[in-house]
């Protein structure tokens, strides 16, 4: 079956579930102690006559199991494979990944940069004949992998991209696009694309002008917006071995997705803006239907293997348990002992 888990960091949420379980157990014990202090056992039974303790415990168990299932949904489990016939477009594409500090914001889980890496890996699973390159940029752009058909080397490079690369100040999106334009290796002006994965932050590097220059050379630019455009997210940092959040003038910094710049870049280079936001879009299908279809030439078809996401199974089971919990009453179904006594 070969199960895969694409976000094992989410297992840390199990500690929160454990803490909730401990609180529930302690609350039961505290309630018992309070009832003992009231007086006799008959008085305690009379107070709790209308309450079904077994049902109360079942509701607690349902909530805890639902939380565990949610955690398993977050780790993005995948097993089983499906096969698809895809067109081999024969295009050259550079993925340009923003690794600036704002990409550490956790509004897109586990954070924007890791979500962008996962999107690139999802596309790599579907490719058959496209040459792929990888460029990363923060304060400075660099070619991590030149154009290649060796997708394994791209995956290795993605694995080696760490959050520390995002700790250099500023995003120079325009520089990264210009580097990608200059890194294409043949003189054919068509069948080329640049895919920028970013939250839209830029430090005056003229990215729209860079995208327009790419278009003049027959290169389409597609942009993928990562993050929440409304509320955004805080930027975690490590100080003195402790996890903290980036501050400016005593206030925590909240970074938001800036879609306008990314939309302008795509418009200037005959591409498209893909508002991934904080969701989990099917980037492999978007690549096939939008990016490759609009930029490449059809050569032949290939049968590719994709691992099937199963997170929705766990999310559905968690939702079902929470619905059962919401409809379950903690009151006894029959008359209480006190009601029988006084009837």
Tab-separated table of C-alpha atoms in Angstrom:
chain	number	residue	atom	x	y	z
A	1	UNK	CA	0.000	0.000	0.000
A	2	UNK	CA	3.039	2.288	0.553
A	3	UNK	CA	1.406	4.994	2.739
A	4	UNK	CA	2.921	8.478	2.645
A	5	UNK	CA	2.502	11.401	5.030
A	6	UNK	CA	3.316	14.838	3.651
A	7	UNK	CA	2.970	16.898	6.831
A	8	UNK	CA	4.264	14.861	9.772
A	9	UNK	CA	4.912	18.085	11.708
A	10	UNK	CA	1.163	18.195	12.390
A	11	UNK	CA	1.585	15.220	14.748
A	12	UNK	CA	2.714	17.780	17.327
A	13	UNK	CA	-0.980	18.679	17.708
A	14	UNK	CA	-1.403	15.323	19.495
A	15	UNK	CA	0.209	16.975	22.516
A	16	UNK	CA	-2.684	19.455	22.558
A	17	UNK	CA	-5.169	16.570	22.380
A	18	UNK	CA	-3.368	14.878	25.280
A	19	UNK	CA	-3.577	18.091	27.297
A	20	UNK	CA	-7.331	18.302	26.650
A	21	UNK	CA	-7.726	14.664	27.751
A	22	UNK	CA	-5.862	15.412	31.001
A	23	UNK	CA	-8.088	18.439	31.656
A	24	UNK	CA	-11.211	16.306	31.120
A	25	UNK	CA	-9.986	13.589	33.531
A	26	UNK	CA	-9.064	16.179	36.167
A	27	UNK	CA	-12.471	17.846	35.826
A	28	UNK	CA	-14.204	14.511	36.468
A	29	UNK	CA	-12.077	13.979	39.574
A	30	UNK	CA	-12.735	17.513	40.802
A	31	UNK	CA	-16.493	17.000	40.332
A	32	UNK	CA	-16.373	13.788	42.348
A	33	UNK	CA	-14.514	15.560	45.145
A	34	UNK	CA	-17.081	18.393	45.160
A	35	UNK	CA	-19.939	15.891	45.440
A	36	UNK	CA	-18.253	14.162	48.378
A	37	UNK	CA	-17.977	17.472	50.203
A	38	UNK	CA	-21.725	18.041	49.867
A	39	UNK	CA	-22.553	15.376	52.428
A	40	UNK	CA	-24.136	11.968	52.191
A	41	UNK	CA	-24.117	9.642	49.209
A	42	UNK	CA	-27.888	9.914	48.925
A	43	UNK	CA	-27.635	13.695	48.623
A	44	UNK	CA	-25.038	13.323	45.851
A	45	UNK	CA	-27.265	10.816	44.011
A	46	UNK	CA	-30.210	13.189	44.265
A	47	UNK	CA	-28.196	16.056	42.774
A	48	UNK	CA	-26.953	13.951	39.882
A	49	UNK	CA	-30.160	11.984	39.382
A	50	UNK	CA	-30.996	13.567	36.024
A	51	UNK	CA	-27.468	13.239	34.666
A	52	UNK	CA	-26.112	10.140	32.925
A	53	UNK	CA	-22.421	9.865	33.693
A	54	UNK	CA	-21.814	7.102	31.098
A	55	UNK	CA	-23.238	9.390	28.400
A	56	UNK	CA	-21.077	12.247	29.617
A	57	UNK	CA	-17.998	10.048	29.348
A	58	UNK	CA	-19.023	8.835	25.880
A	59	UNK	CA	-19.349	12.453	24.707
A	60	UNK	CA	-15.865	13.220	26.007
A	61	UNK	CA	-14.446	10.179	24.218
A	62	UNK	CA	-16.193	11.180	20.967
A	63	UNK	CA	-14.642	14.649	21.100
A	64	UNK	CA	-11.157	13.297	21.837
A	65	UNK	CA	-11.343	10.726	19.028
A	66	UNK	CA	-12.579	13.437	16.644
A	67	UNK	CA	-9.593	15.616	17.563
A	68	UNK	CA	-7.187	12.730	16.930
A	69	UNK	CA	-8.807	12.129	13.532
A	70	UNK	CA	-8.389	15.819	12.696
A	71	UNK	CA	-4.690	15.553	13.469
A	72	UNK	CA	-4.391	12.549	11.153
A	73	UNK	CA	-6.168	14.582	8.490
A	74	UNK	CA	-3.627	17.393	8.904
A	75	UNK	CA	-0.640	15.110	8.258
A	76	UNK	CA	-1.993	14.662	4.694
A	77	UNK	CA	-1.966	10.835	4.480
A	78	UNK	CA	-1.785	9.290	1.017
A	79	UNK	CA	-1.961	5.655	0.004
A	80	UNK	CA	-2.933	3.773	-3.084
A	81	UNK	CA	-2.161	4.997	-6.577
A	82	UNK	CA	-4.177	6.102	-9.547
A	83	UNK	CA	-2.996	6.225	-13.106
A	84	UNK	CA	-3.722	9.048	-15.506
A	85	UNK	CA	-3.042	9.608	-19.157
A	86	UNK	CA	-1.415	13.023	-19.482
A	87	UNK	CA	-0.103	14.949	-22.420
A	88	UNK	CA	3.636	15.474	-22.463
A	89	UNK	CA	3.918	19.096	-23.394
A	90	UNK	CA	7.668	19.329	-23.796
A	91	UNK	CA	7.935	22.719	-22.108
A	92	UNK	CA	10.711	24.221	-20.026
A	93	UNK	CA	9.532	25.563	-16.675
A	94	UNK	CA	11.302	27.276	-13.813
A	95	UNK	CA	9.667	27.127	-10.410
A	96	UNK	CA	10.585	30.280	-8.509
A	97	UNK	CA	10.054	29.783	-4.760
A	98	UNK	CA	10.007	32.706	-2.334
A	99	UNK	CA	12.063	31.792	0.755
A	100	UNK	CA	11.918	35.173	2.485
A	101	UNK	CA	11.077	35.430	6.171
A	102	UNK	CA	7.414	36.287	5.555
A	103	UNK	CA	7.008	32.847	3.959
A	104	UNK	CA	7.416	31.333	7.435
A	105	UNK	CA	3.955	32.638	8.393
A	106	UNK	CA	1.690	29.773	9.379
A	107	UNK	CA	-1.661	30.910	7.982
A	108	UNK	CA	-1.091	28.288	5.257
A	109	UNK	CA	-0.266	25.054	7.068
A	110	UNK	CA	2.345	24.096	8.059
A	111	UNK	CA	3.689	27.388	6.673
A	112	UNK	CA	3.688	29.191	3.331
A	113	UNK	CA	7.105	28.007	2.221
A	114	UNK	CA	6.479	24.344	3.038
A	115	UNK	CA	3.110	24.541	1.281
A	116	UNK	CA	4.862	25.949	-1.810
A	117	UNK	CA	7.399	23.119	-1.727
A	118	UNK	CA	4.580	20.588	-1.529
A	119	UNK	CA	2.872	22.135	-4.562
A	120	UNK	CA	6.063	21.764	-6.604
A	121	UNK	CA	6.441	18.134	-5.498
A	122	UNK	CA	2.821	17.467	-6.485
A	123	UNK	CA	3.547	18.755	-9.995
A	124	UNK	CA	6.708	16.656	-10.263
A	125	UNK	CA	4.610	13.515	-9.746
A	126	UNK	CA	2.701	14.202	-12.976
A	127	UNK	CA	5.534	15.201	-15.305
A	128	UNK	CA	6.807	13.045	-18.113
A	129	UNK	CA	8.641	15.182	-20.638
A	130	UNK	CA	9.026	18.722	-19.298
A	131	UNK	CA	12.375	20.096	-18.252
A	132	UNK	CA	12.197	21.639	-14.780
A	133	UNK	CA	14.415	24.076	-12.924
A	134	UNK	CA	14.249	25.577	-9.435
A	135	UNK	CA	15.138	29.081	-8.294
A	136	UNK	CA	14.877	30.289	-4.695
A	137	UNK	CA	14.981	33.876	-3.562
A	138	UNK	CA	14.759	36.052	-0.497
A	139	UNK	CA	17.231	38.876	-0.258
A	140	UNK	CA	19.108	37.288	-3.168
A	141	UNK	CA	18.004	34.958	-5.965
A	142	UNK	CA	19.911	31.799	-6.850
A	143	UNK	CA	19.543	28.794	-9.139
A	144	UNK	CA	19.029	25.738	-6.931
A	145	UNK	CA	18.596	23.366	-9.899
A	146	UNK	CA	19.176	24.248	-13.577
A	147	UNK	CA	16.766	22.921	-16.215
A	148	UNK	CA	16.731	19.128	-16.065
A	149	UNK	CA	14.692	16.009	-16.684
A	150	UNK	CA	16.071	14.537	-13.450
A	151	UNK	CA	13.104	15.218	-11.189
A	152	UNK	CA	14.833	13.407	-8.337
A	153	UNK	CA	17.449	16.147	-8.155
A	154	UNK	CA	14.697	18.761	-7.900
A	155	UNK	CA	13.111	16.832	-5.036
A	156	UNK	CA	16.462	16.634	-3.245
A	157	UNK	CA	16.929	20.387	-3.642
A	158	UNK	CA	13.448	21.019	-2.258
A	159	UNK	CA	14.249	18.853	0.770
A	160	UNK	CA	17.362	20.905	1.443
A	161	UNK	CA	15.542	24.240	1.418
A	162	UNK	CA	15.280	25.179	5.077
A	163	UNK	CA	13.564	27.996	6.871
A	164	UNK	CA	16.943	29.639	7.498
A	165	UNK	CA	16.993	30.603	3.828
A	166	UNK	CA	14.023	32.796	4.541
A	167	UNK	CA	15.778	34.754	7.299
A	168	UNK	CA	17.498	37.196	4.978
A	169	UNK	CA	15.695	40.500	4.801
A	170	UNK	CA	13.373	41.353	1.950
A	171	UNK	CA	11.909	39.691	-1.128
A	172	UNK	CA	13.431	40.444	-4.530
A	173	UNK	CA	10.828	38.878	-6.782
A	174	UNK	CA	11.876	40.854	-9.839
A	175	UNK	CA	15.488	39.674	-9.518
A	176	UNK	CA	14.317	36.057	-9.323
A	177	UNK	CA	12.178	36.380	-12.461
A	178	UNK	CA	15.038	38.015	-14.373
A	179	UNK	CA	17.368	35.217	-13.263
A	180	UNK	CA	14.865	32.635	-14.487
A	181	UNK	CA	14.578	34.388	-17.864
A	182	UNK	CA	18.360	34.359	-18.271
A	183	UNK	CA	18.596	30.694	-17.166
A	184	UNK	CA	16.672	29.168	-20.069
A	185	UNK	CA	19.221	27.346	-22.176
A	186	UNK	CA	18.007	27.463	-25.790
A	187	UNK	CA	17.065	30.149	-28.253
A	188	UNK	CA	13.547	28.908	-29.009
A	189	UNK	CA	11.235	31.650	-27.807
A	190	UNK	CA	8.169	29.529	-27.136
A	191	UNK	CA	7.233	26.646	-24.853
A	192	UNK	CA	8.659	28.240	-21.714
A	193	UNK	CA	7.036	29.167	-18.420
A	194	UNK	CA	7.954	30.622	-15.031
A	195	UNK	CA	5.876	29.701	-11.968
A	196	UNK	CA	6.345	32.052	-9.003
A	197	UNK	CA	5.181	30.800	-5.596
A	198	UNK	CA	5.069	33.720	-3.183
A	199	UNK	CA	3.002	35.778	-0.752
A	200	UNK	CA	3.489	38.881	-2.884
A	201	UNK	CA	5.980	40.726	-0.680
A	202	UNK	CA	8.580	42.671	-2.654
A	203	UNK	CA	11.289	45.195	-1.817
A	204	UNK	CA	11.185	47.351	-4.937
A	205	UNK	CA	12.719	44.880	-7.401
A	206	UNK	CA	10.295	45.774	-10.236
A	207	UNK	CA	8.705	42.337	-10.648
A	208	UNK	CA	5.973	43.515	-13.046
A	209	UNK	CA	8.595	44.943	-15.391
A	210	UNK	CA	10.564	41.688	-15.110
A	211	UNK	CA	7.438	39.725	-16.066
A	212	UNK	CA	6.876	42.018	-19.060
A	213	UNK	CA	10.460	41.378	-20.190
A	214	UNK	CA	9.813	37.640	-19.916
A	215	UNK	CA	6.738	38.015	-22.117
A	216	UNK	CA	8.814	39.800	-24.773
A	217	UNK	CA	10.943	36.653	-24.965
A	218	UNK	CA	7.932	34.365	-25.283
A	219	UNK	CA	7.958	33.246	-21.642
A	220	UNK	CA	4.666	33.083	-19.740
A	221	UNK	CA	4.701	33.908	-16.030
A	222	UNK	CA	2.234	32.227	-13.684
A	223	UNK	CA	1.954	33.284	-10.055
A	224	UNK	CA	0.701	31.294	-7.069
A	225	UNK	CA	-0.452	33.363	-4.088
A	226	UNK	CA	0.234	31.773	-0.676
A	227	UNK	CA	-1.276	33.045	2.556
A	228	UNK	CA	-4.321	34.862	3.898
A	229	UNK	CA	-5.025	38.233	2.287
A	230	UNK	CA	-7.295	39.442	5.109
A	231	UNK	CA	-5.887	38.539	8.516
A	232	UNK	CA	-2.548	36.987	7.536
A	233	UNK	CA	-0.303	35.218	9.984
A	234	UNK	CA	2.485	35.853	12.473
A	235	UNK	CA	6.091	35.054	11.600
A	236	UNK	CA	7.736	32.602	14.029
A	237	UNK	CA	11.391	33.069	14.917
A	238	UNK	CA	13.753	31.421	17.395
A	239	UNK	CA	15.332	33.514	20.124
A	240	UNK	CA	17.554	32.071	22.840
A	241	UNK	CA	16.328	28.590	21.983
A	242	UNK	CA	12.686	29.603	22.389
A	243	UNK	CA	9.972	29.976	19.775
A	244	UNK	CA	8.752	33.567	19.503
A	245	UNK	CA	7.131	35.791	16.893
A	246	UNK	CA	8.725	38.593	14.901
A	247	UNK	CA	8.020	42.042	16.347
A	248	UNK	CA	8.450	45.583	15.079
A	249	UNK	CA	8.445	48.519	17.500
A	250	UNK	CA	7.060	46.274	20.219
A	251	UNK	CA	4.181	44.894	18.131
A	252	UNK	CA	3.909	41.436	16.590
A	253	UNK	CA	4.223	41.517	12.814
A	254	UNK	CA	1.286	40.048	10.871
A	255	UNK	CA	2.142	39.227	7.267
A	256	UNK	CA	-0.673	39.088	4.698
A	257	UNK	CA	-0.882	37.786	1.153
A	258	UNK	CA	-0.604	40.657	-1.353
A	259	UNK	CA	-2.396	39.363	-4.447
A	260	UNK	CA	-2.390	42.609	-6.471
A	261	UNK	CA	1.311	42.430	-7.323
A	262	UNK	CA	1.095	38.764	-8.288
A	263	UNK	CA	-1.944	39.451	-10.477
A	264	UNK	CA	-0.149	42.281	-12.255
A	265	UNK	CA	2.850	40.059	-12.931
A	266	UNK	CA	0.686	37.335	-14.472
A	267	UNK	CA	-1.226	39.881	-16.551
A	268	UNK	CA	1.998	41.427	-17.849
A	269	UNK	CA	3.332	38.059	-19.036
A	270	UNK	CA	0.273	36.370	-20.587
A	271	UNK	CA	0.042	33.998	-17.628
A	272	UNK	CA	-2.498	33.477	-14.849
A	273	UNK	CA	-2.763	34.172	-11.145
A	274	UNK	CA	-3.584	31.120	-8.996
A	275	UNK	CA	-5.060	32.179	-5.622
A	276	UNK	CA	-3.991	29.202	-3.534
A	277	UNK	CA	-4.421	31.227	-0.322
A	278	UNK	CA	-4.484	28.993	2.747
A	279	UNK	CA	-6.339	26.130	1.038
A	280	UNK	CA	-4.991	22.943	-0.479
A	281	UNK	CA	-5.404	23.290	-4.240
A	282	UNK	CA	-4.752	20.531	-6.766
A	283	UNK	CA	-1.607	22.054	-8.239
A	284	UNK	CA	-0.891	19.025	-10.450
A	285	UNK	CA	-4.190	19.477	-12.288
A	286	UNK	CA	-3.727	23.244	-12.496
A	287	UNK	CA	-0.283	22.708	-13.995
A	288	UNK	CA	-1.637	20.318	-16.616
A	289	UNK	CA	-4.767	22.304	-17.521
A	290	UNK	CA	-3.510	25.889	-17.210
A	291	UNK	CA	0.271	26.180	-17.214
A	292	UNK	CA	1.425	23.379	-19.524
A	293	UNK	CA	-1.639	23.547	-21.745
A	294	UNK	CA	-1.109	27.229	-22.389
A	295	UNK	CA	2.670	27.106	-22.791
A	296	UNK	CA	3.621	23.840	-24.444
A	297	UNK	CA	3.405	21.807	-27.569
A	298	UNK	CA	1.851	18.381	-27.445
A	299	UNK	CA	4.291	15.560	-28.146
A	300	UNK	CA	2.625	12.364	-26.902
A	301	UNK	CA	0.700	10.995	-23.981
A	302	UNK	CA	2.161	9.253	-20.948
A	303	UNK	CA	0.692	7.136	-18.166
A	304	UNK	CA	1.661	8.586	-14.815
A	305	UNK	CA	1.187	7.356	-11.248
A	306	UNK	CA	-0.229	9.567	-8.500
A	307	UNK	CA	-0.564	8.818	-4.800
A	308	UNK	CA	-4.150	9.373	-3.692
A	309	UNK	CA	-4.832	11.892	-0.862
A	310	UNK	CA	-6.902	10.370	1.961
A	311	UNK	CA	-7.086	13.266	4.430
A	312	UNK	CA	-10.777	13.776	3.652
A	313	UNK	CA	-11.599	10.339	5.120
A	314	UNK	CA	-10.283	11.331	8.536
A	315	UNK	CA	-11.889	14.783	8.348
A	316	UNK	CA	-15.261	13.236	7.462
A	317	UNK	CA	-15.071	10.748	10.349
A	318	UNK	CA	-14.158	13.559	12.754
A	319	UNK	CA	-17.117	15.630	11.550
A	320	UNK	CA	-19.448	12.644	11.962
A	321	UNK	CA	-18.317	12.067	15.566
A	322	UNK	CA	-18.786	15.764	16.383
A	323	UNK	CA	-22.304	15.649	14.913
A	324	UNK	CA	-23.123	12.589	17.024
A	325	UNK	CA	-21.766	14.398	20.079
A	326	UNK	CA	-23.900	17.490	19.370
A	327	UNK	CA	-27.103	15.420	19.256
A	328	UNK	CA	-26.317	13.286	22.312
A	329	UNK	CA	-27.969	14.384	25.558
A	330	UNK	CA	-26.333	13.881	28.936
A	331	UNK	CA	-29.691	13.439	30.668
A	332	UNK	CA	-31.000	10.027	31.600
A	333	UNK	CA	-33.461	8.583	29.107
A	334	UNK	CA	-35.832	7.239	31.821
A	335	UNK	CA	-37.208	8.846	34.997
A	336	UNK	CA	-34.598	9.576	37.652
A	337	UNK	CA	-34.562	7.803	40.975
A	338	UNK	CA	-35.677	10.965	42.729
A	339	UNK	CA	-38.631	11.321	40.376
A	340	UNK	CA	-39.639	7.715	41.098
A	341	UNK	CA	-39.341	8.312	44.821
A	342	UNK	CA	-41.586	11.373	44.831
A	343	UNK	CA	-44.158	10.179	42.258
